Amino acid sequence: MSYYKPSFVLLLVTFISILTFPLCSGAPSSPEEIYWKTKVGDIPMPKPLKDSLRLGPNERVVQLNSNYKQDFGTHEALLYVWGGHVAKTQIPQDGRVIYFKDDILSKVGVKMKLYFKKINNQAKFLPLHVAKILPTTSDKFQVILNLLFVNPKSTLAQDIELMMKKCEEKGVKGEIRNCVNSLEDMVDYVTSALNFGKNKLVVASTKEDYGILLEYTIQKVQLLGSHVVVCHKIRNPFAVFLCHSIQNTYLYNVSMVRANGKQTEAFAICHKDTSFWNPRHYAFEFLNTKPGGKPICHFVCAEAIVWYRLPKNNGEE
């Protein structure tokens, strides 16, 4: 049951959205795509980001909650729940690899059971002029509920509140983080605040999004460097991405093949310094290790946008 109710504000937003979108094939690109090209150049826009572009002429803002069921708190993302804890009894018993030590990446031919969760977060960015005035701090929680006509007791309200709290969480040692609620904000944050240059920039996402447990064989691993920003889409009725960068983190491109022979590629991130992590962190439980041990790695989910600099020789920057 939807708790959104039509209002003059929302209907006006819808009307403006219709006016600002092309209505026929061959029309100019959307404002977001034009902005992307101006700031990023000819780098293709990753599918998870393109799928989040704001509403088109046949969509209504009041239906933003129509189909999203992605939960950021899954096993695949638990690395970012720094104070969290999952007991050993909750570790999957099907042999899947959630975390692994970095020495695996040096072993071509190694087999791993992996689960790249199929993404179903179809939330869209609000129009930019709305996103700019929308409150993003928890002290304005009631304001945003009133603006979007969301029932305070609904699951939508709970998701919005969790989003705000997640965006306000203090980063860990060496982490830079920011939540963005528009494509323009994401581009500006990454290219300006983190000092990327157009001639050095690569933007991509993990291609595998199969949704079942499969066995993969590593064929090739390439170090892409350490200047990396990853943006995760948070569960919310309108699109919000948490973008962050952590020191002593290295990005790899991993080429793999499934048992059926299909080739695929995924991004893996390795955290070199875990000395400051919570000793009861899920990764330590999974690998039976402790803070400060060997680097801990994990694959990047298909919904995430990965930004990185082109490395020089041997992955140096």
mmCIF file of C-alpha atoms in Angstrom:
data_model
loop_
_atom_site.group_PDB
_atom_site.id
_atom_site.type_symbol
_atom_site.label_atom_id
_atom_site.label_comp_id
_atom_site.label_asym_id
_atom_site.label_seq_id
_atom_site.Cartn_x
_atom_site.Cartn_y
_atom_site.Cartn_z
ATOM 1 C CA MET A 1 0.000 0.000 0.000
ATOM 2 C CA SER A 2 1.440 3.389 -0.964
ATOM 3 C CA TYR A 3 1.431 6.231 1.537
ATOM 4 C CA TYR A 4 2.166 8.920 -1.019
ATOM 5 C CA LYS A 5 -0.705 11.323 -1.687
ATOM 6 C CA PRO A 6 -0.967 13.727 -4.619
ATOM 7 C CA SER A 7 -0.132 17.321 -3.801
ATOM 8 C CA PHE A 8 0.324 20.540 -5.703
ATOM 9 C CA VAL A 9 4.089 20.393 -5.077
ATOM 10 C CA LEU A 10 4.473 16.853 -6.375
ATOM 11 C CA LEU A 11 2.241 17.388 -9.378
ATOM 12 C CA LEU A 12 4.191 20.542 -10.225
ATOM 13 C CA VAL A 13 7.421 18.539 -10.042
ATOM 14 C CA THR A 14 5.916 15.975 -12.404
ATOM 15 C CA PHE A 15 4.843 18.684 -14.834
ATOM 16 C CA ILE A 16 8.318 20.240 -14.844
ATOM 17 C CA SER A 17 9.861 16.792 -15.351
ATOM 18 C CA ILE A 18 7.714 16.295 -18.445
ATOM 19 C CA LEU A 19 8.805 19.632 -19.861
ATOM 20 C CA THR A 20 12.506 18.901 -19.335
ATOM 21 C CA PHE A 21 12.576 15.437 -20.936
ATOM 22 C CA PRO A 22 12.701 14.687 -24.685
ATOM 23 C CA LEU A 23 9.429 13.255 -25.971
ATOM 24 C CA CYS A 24 10.627 11.664 -29.195
ATOM 25 C CA SER A 25 13.482 9.556 -30.438
ATOM 26 C CA GLY A 26 16.404 11.495 -31.790
ATOM 27 C CA ALA A 27 15.856 14.353 -29.334
ATOM 28 C CA PRO A 28 18.854 15.762 -27.418
ATOM 29 C CA SER A 29 20.188 13.888 -24.390
ATOM 30 C CA SER A 30 18.703 14.472 -20.953
ATOM 31 C CA PRO A 31 20.204 17.244 -18.788
ATOM 32 C CA GLU A 32 21.969 14.603 -16.675
ATOM 33 C CA GLU A 33 23.595 13.001 -19.705
ATOM 34 C CA ILE A 34 24.707 16.396 -20.982
ATOM 35 C CA TYR A 35 26.171 17.218 -17.567
ATOM 36 C CA TRP A 36 27.924 13.847 -17.480
ATOM 37 C CA LYS A 37 29.532 14.429 -20.873
ATOM 38 C CA THR A 38 30.616 17.957 -19.921
ATOM 39 C CA LYS A 39 32.273 16.846 -16.682
ATOM 40 C CA VAL A 40 33.394 13.287 -17.457
ATOM 41 C CA GLY A 41 33.811 13.259 -21.231
ATOM 42 C CA ASP A 42 33.189 10.202 -23.375
ATOM 43 C CA ILE A 43 33.396 7.686 -20.521
ATOM 44 C CA PRO A 44 30.222 5.530 -20.718
ATOM 45 C CA MET A 45 27.782 5.984 -17.863
ATOM 46 C CA PRO A 46 27.567 2.725 -15.799
ATOM 47 C CA LYS A 47 24.207 0.958 -16.005
ATOM 48 C CA PRO A 48 23.325 1.274 -12.262
ATOM 49 C CA LEU A 49 23.733 5.028 -12.547
ATOM 50 C CA LYS A 50 21.899 5.316 -15.855
ATOM 51 C CA ASP A 51 19.039 3.273 -14.392
ATOM 52 C CA SER A 52 18.756 5.841 -11.595
ATOM 53 C CA LEU A 53 18.275 8.872 -13.812
ATOM 54 C CA ARG A 54 15.320 10.986 -12.821
ATOM 55 C CA LEU A 55 11.750 10.352 -13.862
ATOM 56 C CA GLY A 56 10.721 10.475 -17.482
ATOM 57 C CA PRO A 57 7.591 12.003 -19.046
ATOM 58 C CA ASN A 58 5.409 8.949 -18.439
ATOM 59 C CA GLU A 59 6.307 8.538 -14.740
ATOM 60 C CA ARG A 60 4.907 10.275 -11.677
ATOM 61 C CA VAL A 61 6.904 11.387 -8.670
ATOM 62 C CA VAL A 62 4.128 10.058 -6.416
ATOM 63 C CA GLN A 63 4.962 6.507 -7.579
ATOM 64 C CA LEU A 64 8.639 6.594 -6.618
ATOM 65 C CA ASN A 65 8.158 3.789 -4.124
ATOM 66 C CA SER A 66 6.688 1.390 -6.686
ATOM 67 C CA ASN A 67 9.445 -1.225 -6.875
ATOM 68 C CA TYR A 68 12.515 -1.200 -4.638
ATOM 69 C CA LYS A 69 13.512 -4.015 -2.331
ATOM 70 C CA GLN A 70 17.299 -3.795 -2.118
ATOM 71 C CA ASP A 71 18.668 -3.860 1.420
ATOM 72 C CA PHE A 72 22.109 -2.329 1.933
ATOM 73 C CA GLY A 73 22.573 -4.442 5.067
ATOM 74 C CA THR A 74 23.141 -7.768 3.313
ATOM 75 C CA HIS A 75 26.168 -10.030 3.782
ATOM 76 C CA GLU A 76 27.774 -8.546 0.677
ATOM 77 C CA ALA A 77 27.855 -5.096 2.273
ATOM 78 C CA LEU A 78 28.565 -5.990 5.904
ATOM 79 C CA LEU A 79 32.126 -4.799 5.520
ATOM 80 C CA TYR A 80 30.761 -1.278 5.875
ATOM 81 C CA VAL A 81 28.854 -1.994 9.081
ATOM 82 C CA TRP A 82 31.955 -1.321 11.108
ATOM 83 C CA GLY A 83 30.409 -1.863 14.513
ATOM 84 C CA GLY A 84 28.264 -4.764 13.406
ATOM 85 C CA HIS A 85 28.603 -8.381 14.424
ATOM 86 C CA VAL A 86 27.345 -11.611 12.914
ATOM 87 C CA ALA A 87 27.773 -14.828 14.857
ATOM 88 C CA LYS A 88 29.545 -17.837 13.357
ATOM 89 C CA THR A 89 26.228 -19.662 13.312
ATOM 90 C CA GLN A 90 24.962 -17.086 10.803
ATOM 91 C CA ILE A 91 27.792 -17.685 8.328
ATOM 92 C CA PRO A 92 26.408 -19.376 5.169
ATOM 93 C CA GLN A 93 27.186 -23.093 5.011
ATOM 94 C CA ASP A 94 27.053 -23.414 1.206
ATOM 95 C CA GLY A 95 30.733 -22.648 0.623
ATOM 96 C CA ARG A 96 30.215 -19.160 -0.749
ATOM 97 C CA VAL A 97 33.120 -16.715 -0.509
ATOM 98 C CA ILE A 98 32.128 -13.414 1.071
ATOM 99 C CA TYR A 99 35.555 -12.231 2.200
ATOM 100 C CA PHE A 100 38.967 -13.593 1.259
ATOM 101 C CA LYS A 101 42.653 -12.910 1.880
ATOM 102 C CA ASP A 102 44.583 -11.071 -0.792
ATOM 103 C CA ASP A 103 46.891 -13.995 -1.611
ATOM 104 C CA ILE A 104 43.986 -15.614 -3.489
ATOM 105 C CA LEU A 105 44.311 -12.923 -6.153
ATOM 106 C CA SER A 106 47.811 -14.139 -6.976
ATOM 107 C CA LYS A 107 46.579 -17.656 -7.739
ATOM 108 C CA VAL A 108 45.286 -17.864 -11.276
ATOM 109 C CA GLY A 109 43.057 -20.920 -11.673
ATOM 110 C CA VAL A 110 41.645 -20.758 -8.163
ATOM 111 C CA LYS A 111 37.929 -21.624 -7.907
ATOM 112 C CA MET A 112 35.492 -19.601 -5.805
ATOM 113 C CA LYS A 113 31.780 -19.919 -5.108
ATOM 114 C CA LEU A 114 30.346 -16.423 -5.395
ATOM 115 C CA TYR A 115 26.919 -14.862 -5.141
ATOM 116 C CA PHE A 116 26.508 -11.564 -6.991
ATOM 117 C CA LYS A 117 23.171 -10.452 -5.649
ATOM 118 C CA LYS A 118 20.641 -9.498 -8.294
ATOM 119 C CA ILE A 119 19.763 -5.874 -7.783
ATOM 120 C CA ASN A 120 16.167 -4.698 -7.559
ATOM 121 C CA ASN A 121 16.610 -1.121 -6.372
ATOM 122 C CA GLN A 122 14.779 0.866 -9.016
ATOM 123 C CA ALA A 123 14.562 4.152 -7.105
ATOM 124 C CA LYS A 124 15.116 7.191 -9.322
ATOM 125 C CA PHE A 125 16.827 10.505 -8.708
ATOM 126 C CA LEU A 126 14.459 13.358 -7.969
ATOM 127 C CA PRO A 127 14.628 16.326 -10.357
ATOM 128 C CA LEU A 128 17.735 18.358 -9.528
ATOM 129 C CA HIS A 129 15.863 21.449 -8.342
ATOM 130 C CA VAL A 130 13.937 19.264 -5.870
ATOM 131 C CA ALA A 131 17.015 17.297 -4.764
ATOM 132 C CA LYS A 132 18.820 20.547 -3.947
ATOM 133 C CA ILE A 133 16.174 21.713 -1.470
ATOM 134 C CA LEU A 134 15.369 18.313 0.028
ATOM 135 C CA PRO A 135 16.604 17.992 3.655
ATOM 136 C CA THR A 136 19.188 15.254 4.164
ATOM 137 C CA THR A 137 19.804 15.380 7.922
ATOM 138 C CA SER A 138 17.892 13.440 10.545
ATOM 139 C CA ASP A 139 16.877 16.586 12.426
ATOM 140 C CA LYS A 140 14.753 17.412 9.346
ATOM 141 C CA PHE A 141 13.191 13.951 9.209
ATOM 142 C CA GLN A 142 9.642 15.163 9.748
ATOM 143 C CA VAL A 143 10.101 17.873 7.127
ATOM 144 C CA ILE A 144 10.927 15.352 4.420
ATOM 145 C CA LEU A 145 7.994 13.128 5.443
ATOM 146 C CA ASN A 146 5.671 16.109 5.154
ATOM 147 C CA LEU A 147 7.150 17.144 1.814
ATOM 148 C CA LEU A 148 6.647 13.676 0.304
ATOM 149 C CA PHE A 149 3.420 12.949 2.214
ATOM 150 C CA VAL A 150 4.825 9.784 3.793
ATOM 151 C CA ASN A 151 3.028 8.152 6.715
ATOM 152 C CA PRO A 152 5.440 8.369 9.723
ATOM 153 C CA LYS A 153 4.531 4.779 10.704
ATOM 154 C CA SER A 154 5.151 3.278 7.258
ATOM 155 C CA THR A 155 8.102 1.199 6.074
ATOM 156 C CA LEU A 156 8.908 4.046 3.684
ATOM 157 C CA ALA A 157 9.415 6.355 6.647
ATOM 158 C CA GLN A 158 11.673 3.744 8.278
ATOM 159 C CA ASP A 159 13.767 3.486 5.115
ATOM 160 C CA ILE A 160 14.142 7.270 4.882
ATOM 161 C CA GLU A 161 15.164 7.466 8.536
ATOM 162 C CA LEU A 162 17.737 4.677 8.104
ATOM 163 C CA MET A 163 19.094 6.408 5.000
ATOM 164 C CA MET A 164 19.575 9.640 6.925
ATOM 165 C CA LYS A 165 21.307 7.886 9.808
ATOM 166 C CA LYS A 166 23.561 5.965 7.436
ATOM 167 C CA CYS A 167 24.529 9.180 5.684
ATOM 168 C CA GLU A 168 25.355 10.790 9.031
ATOM 169 C CA GLU A 169 27.519 7.938 10.311
ATOM 170 C CA LYS A 170 31.047 8.966 11.114
ATOM 171 C CA GLY A 171 33.596 7.419 8.790
ATOM 172 C CA VAL A 172 36.309 5.080 10.014
ATOM 173 C CA LYS A 173 39.981 5.979 10.158
ATOM 174 C CA GLY A 174 41.155 7.217 6.779
ATOM 175 C CA GLU A 175 37.659 7.264 5.251
ATOM 176 C CA ILE A 176 36.119 10.121 3.269
ATOM 177 C CA ARG A 177 32.380 9.756 2.692
ATOM 178 C CA ASN A 178 29.389 11.677 1.416
ATOM 179 C CA CYS A 179 25.801 10.932 0.394
ATOM 180 C CA VAL A 180 24.553 12.268 -2.937
ATOM 181 C CA ASN A 181 20.965 12.442 -4.170
ATOM 182 C CA SER A 182 21.572 13.459 -7.791
ATOM 183 C CA LEU A 183 23.874 12.466 -10.630
ATOM 184 C CA GLU A 184 25.260 16.002 -10.668
ATOM 185 C CA ASP A 185 26.148 15.798 -6.983
ATOM 186 C CA MET A 186 27.933 12.491 -7.487
ATOM 187 C CA VAL A 187 29.979 13.760 -10.413
ATOM 188 C CA ASP A 188 30.900 16.977 -8.597
ATOM 189 C CA TYR A 189 31.841 15.166 -5.406
ATOM 190 C CA VAL A 190 34.103 12.635 -7.066
ATOM 191 C CA THR A 191 35.744 14.843 -9.683
ATOM 192 C CA SER A 192 36.212 17.902 -7.470
ATOM 193 C CA ALA A 193 36.334 16.948 -3.801
ATOM 194 C CA LEU A 194 38.503 13.893 -4.492
ATOM 195 C CA ASN A 195 40.609 15.639 -7.136
ATOM 196 C CA PHE A 196 40.052 13.415 -10.149
ATOM 197 C CA GLY A 197 41.067 14.648 -13.568
ATOM 198 C CA LYS A 198 39.122 13.845 -16.736
ATOM 199 C CA ASN A 199 42.249 12.422 -18.386
ATOM 200 C CA LYS A 200 42.810 9.977 -15.524
ATOM 201 C CA LEU A 201 39.278 8.928 -14.704
ATOM 202 C CA VAL A 202 37.586 5.550 -15.173
ATOM 203 C CA VAL A 203 33.977 4.888 -14.123
ATOM 204 C CA ALA A 204 32.515 1.380 -14.162
ATOM 205 C CA SER A 205 30.513 -1.239 -12.274
ATOM 206 C CA THR A 206 30.746 -4.977 -11.741
ATOM 207 C CA LYS A 207 29.041 -6.618 -14.714
ATOM 208 C CA GLU A 208 27.958 -9.824 -12.989
ATOM 209 C CA ASP A 209 24.422 -9.554 -11.568
ATOM 210 C CA TYR A 210 23.167 -13.123 -11.773
ATOM 211 C CA GLY A 211 21.407 -13.633 -8.465
ATOM 212 C CA ILE A 212 22.378 -17.247 -7.695
ATOM 213 C CA LEU A 213 25.388 -19.003 -6.207
ATOM 214 C CA LEU A 214 27.845 -20.024 -8.944
ATOM 215 C CA GLU A 215 31.392 -21.319 -9.142
ATOM 216 C CA TYR A 216 33.950 -19.085 -10.845
ATOM 217 C CA THR A 217 37.561 -19.690 -11.861
ATOM 218 C CA ILE A 218 39.998 -16.775 -11.726
ATOM 219 C CA GLN A 219 41.768 -16.268 -15.043
ATOM 220 C CA LYS A 220 43.447 -12.883 -14.735
ATOM 221 C CA VAL A 221 43.900 -10.202 -12.074
ATOM 222 C CA GLN A 222 44.920 -6.594 -12.748
ATOM 223 C CA LEU A 223 45.816 -4.055 -10.071
ATOM 224 C CA LEU A 224 44.023 -0.784 -10.853
ATOM 225 C CA GLY A 225 45.512 1.333 -8.085
ATOM 226 C CA SER A 226 44.600 2.788 -4.716
ATOM 227 C CA HIS A 227 42.863 6.061 -5.562
ATOM 228 C CA VAL A 228 39.327 4.667 -5.540
ATOM 229 C CA VAL A 229 35.837 5.926 -4.742
ATOM 230 C CA VAL A 230 32.899 3.510 -4.520
ATOM 231 C CA CYS A 231 29.285 4.735 -4.531
ATOM 232 C CA HIS A 232 26.613 2.360 -3.145
ATOM 233 C CA LYS A 233 22.914 2.833 -3.754
ATOM 234 C CA ILE A 234 21.070 2.928 -0.437
ATOM 235 C CA ARG A 235 17.597 1.537 0.096
ATOM 236 C CA ASN A 236 15.306 4.561 -0.144
ATOM 237 C CA PRO A 237 12.169 5.576 -2.088
ATOM 238 C CA PHE A 238 14.244 8.033 -4.152
ATOM 239 C CA ALA A 239 17.810 7.429 -5.316
ATOM 240 C CA VAL A 240 20.590 8.155 -2.817
ATOM 241 C CA PHE A 241 24.169 6.900 -3.139
ATOM 242 C CA LEU A 242 26.742 6.674 -0.350
ATOM 243 C CA CYS A 243 30.144 7.475 -1.898
ATOM 244 C CA HIS A 244 33.294 6.772 0.060
ATOM 245 C CA SER A 245 37.033 6.313 -0.195
ATOM 246 C CA ILE A 246 39.260 4.576 2.373
ATOM 247 C CA GLN A 247 43.020 4.853 2.730
ATOM 248 C CA ASN A 248 45.160 1.748 2.225
ATOM 249 C CA THR A 249 42.546 0.247 -0.079
ATOM 250 C CA TYR A 250 43.462 -1.314 -3.427
ATOM 251 C CA LEU A 251 41.216 -2.040 -6.393
ATOM 252 C CA TYR A 252 41.593 -5.031 -8.721
ATOM 253 C CA ASN A 253 39.880 -6.062 -11.921
ATOM 254 C CA VAL A 254 39.267 -9.820 -11.804
ATOM 255 C CA SER A 255 38.533 -11.750 -14.998
ATOM 256 C CA MET A 256 36.729 -15.018 -14.311
ATOM 257 C CA VAL A 257 34.900 -17.795 -16.088
ATOM 258 C CA ARG A 258 31.802 -19.671 -14.928
ATOM 259 C CA ALA A 259 31.507 -23.442 -15.048
ATOM 260 C CA ASN A 260 29.429 -23.081 -18.237
ATOM 261 C CA GLY A 261 32.294 -21.232 -19.925
ATOM 262 C CA LYS A 262 30.816 -17.740 -19.798
ATOM 263 C CA GLN A 263 33.389 -15.010 -19.216
ATOM 264 C CA THR A 264 32.757 -12.237 -16.698
ATOM 265 C CA GLU A 265 34.587 -9.474 -14.880
ATOM 266 C CA ALA A 266 34.234 -8.079 -11.381
ATOM 267 C CA PHE A 267 35.947 -5.557 -9.167
ATOM 268 C CA ALA A 268 37.631 -6.677 -5.953
ATOM 269 C CA ILE A 269 38.716 -4.364 -3.158
ATOM 270 C CA CYS A 270 41.430 -5.242 -0.636
ATOM 271 C CA HIS A 271 41.809 -3.411 2.672
ATOM 272 C CA LYS A 272 45.475 -3.467 3.658
ATOM 273 C CA ASP A 273 45.046 -2.106 7.191
ATOM 274 C CA THR A 274 42.425 -3.725 9.413
ATOM 275 C CA SER A 275 44.094 -2.870 12.736
ATOM 276 C CA PHE A 276 41.359 -0.354 13.637
ATOM 277 C CA TRP A 277 38.378 -2.544 12.740
ATOM 278 C CA ASN A 278 35.998 -3.842 15.365
ATOM 279 C CA PRO A 279 37.450 -7.179 16.624
ATOM 280 C CA ARG A 280 33.978 -8.729 16.363
ATOM 281 C CA HIS A 281 33.557 -7.674 12.751
ATOM 282 C CA TYR A 282 31.881 -10.210 10.475
ATOM 283 C CA ALA A 283 34.940 -10.443 8.201
ATOM 284 C CA PHE A 284 37.088 -11.699 11.084
ATOM 285 C CA GLU A 285 34.468 -14.276 11.980
ATOM 286 C CA PHE A 286 34.272 -15.433 8.382
ATOM 287 C CA LEU A 287 38.040 -15.733 7.873
ATOM 288 C CA ASN A 288 38.874 -16.769 11.442
ATOM 289 C CA THR A 289 41.400 -13.964 11.790
ATOM 290 C CA LYS A 290 41.984 -10.805 13.838
ATOM 291 C CA PRO A 291 42.477 -7.065 13.257
ATOM 292 C CA GLY A 292 45.864 -6.184 11.810
ATOM 293 C CA GLY A 293 46.329 -9.502 10.027
ATOM 294 C CA LYS A 294 46.553 -10.154 6.313
ATOM 295 C CA PRO A 295 44.642 -7.778 4.017
ATOM 296 C CA ILE A 296 40.939 -8.586 3.707
ATOM 297 C CA CYS A 297 39.288 -8.490 0.286
ATOM 298 C CA HIS A 298 35.760 -8.669 -1.095
ATOM 299 C CA PHE A 299 34.059 -8.239 -4.449
ATOM 300 C CA VAL A 300 32.100 -5.101 -5.237
ATOM 301 C CA CYS A 301 28.353 -5.535 -5.699
ATOM 302 C CA ALA A 302 26.844 -4.974 -9.129
ATOM 303 C CA GLU A 303 24.831 -1.967 -7.905
ATOM 304 C CA ALA A 304 27.960 -0.016 -6.930
ATOM 305 C CA ILE A 305 29.609 2.655 -9.072
ATOM 306 C CA VAL A 306 33.413 2.380 -9.016
ATOM 307 C CA TRP A 307 35.489 5.484 -9.793
ATOM 308 C CA TYR A 308 39.274 5.200 -10.074
ATOM 309 C CA ARG A 309 42.325 6.810 -11.615
ATOM 310 C CA LEU A 310 44.126 5.170 -14.458
ATOM 311 C CA PRO A 311 47.242 3.627 -12.891
ATOM 312 C CA LYS A 312 50.744 4.053 -14.222
ATOM 313 C CA ASN A 313 53.106 1.116 -14.622
ATOM 314 C CA ASN A 314 52.672 -1.679 -12.079
ATOM 315 C CA GLY A 315 49.574 -0.068 -10.639
ATOM 316 C CA GLU A 316 51.444 2.968 -9.257
ATOM 317 C CA GLU A 317 49.698 6.341 -9.274
#
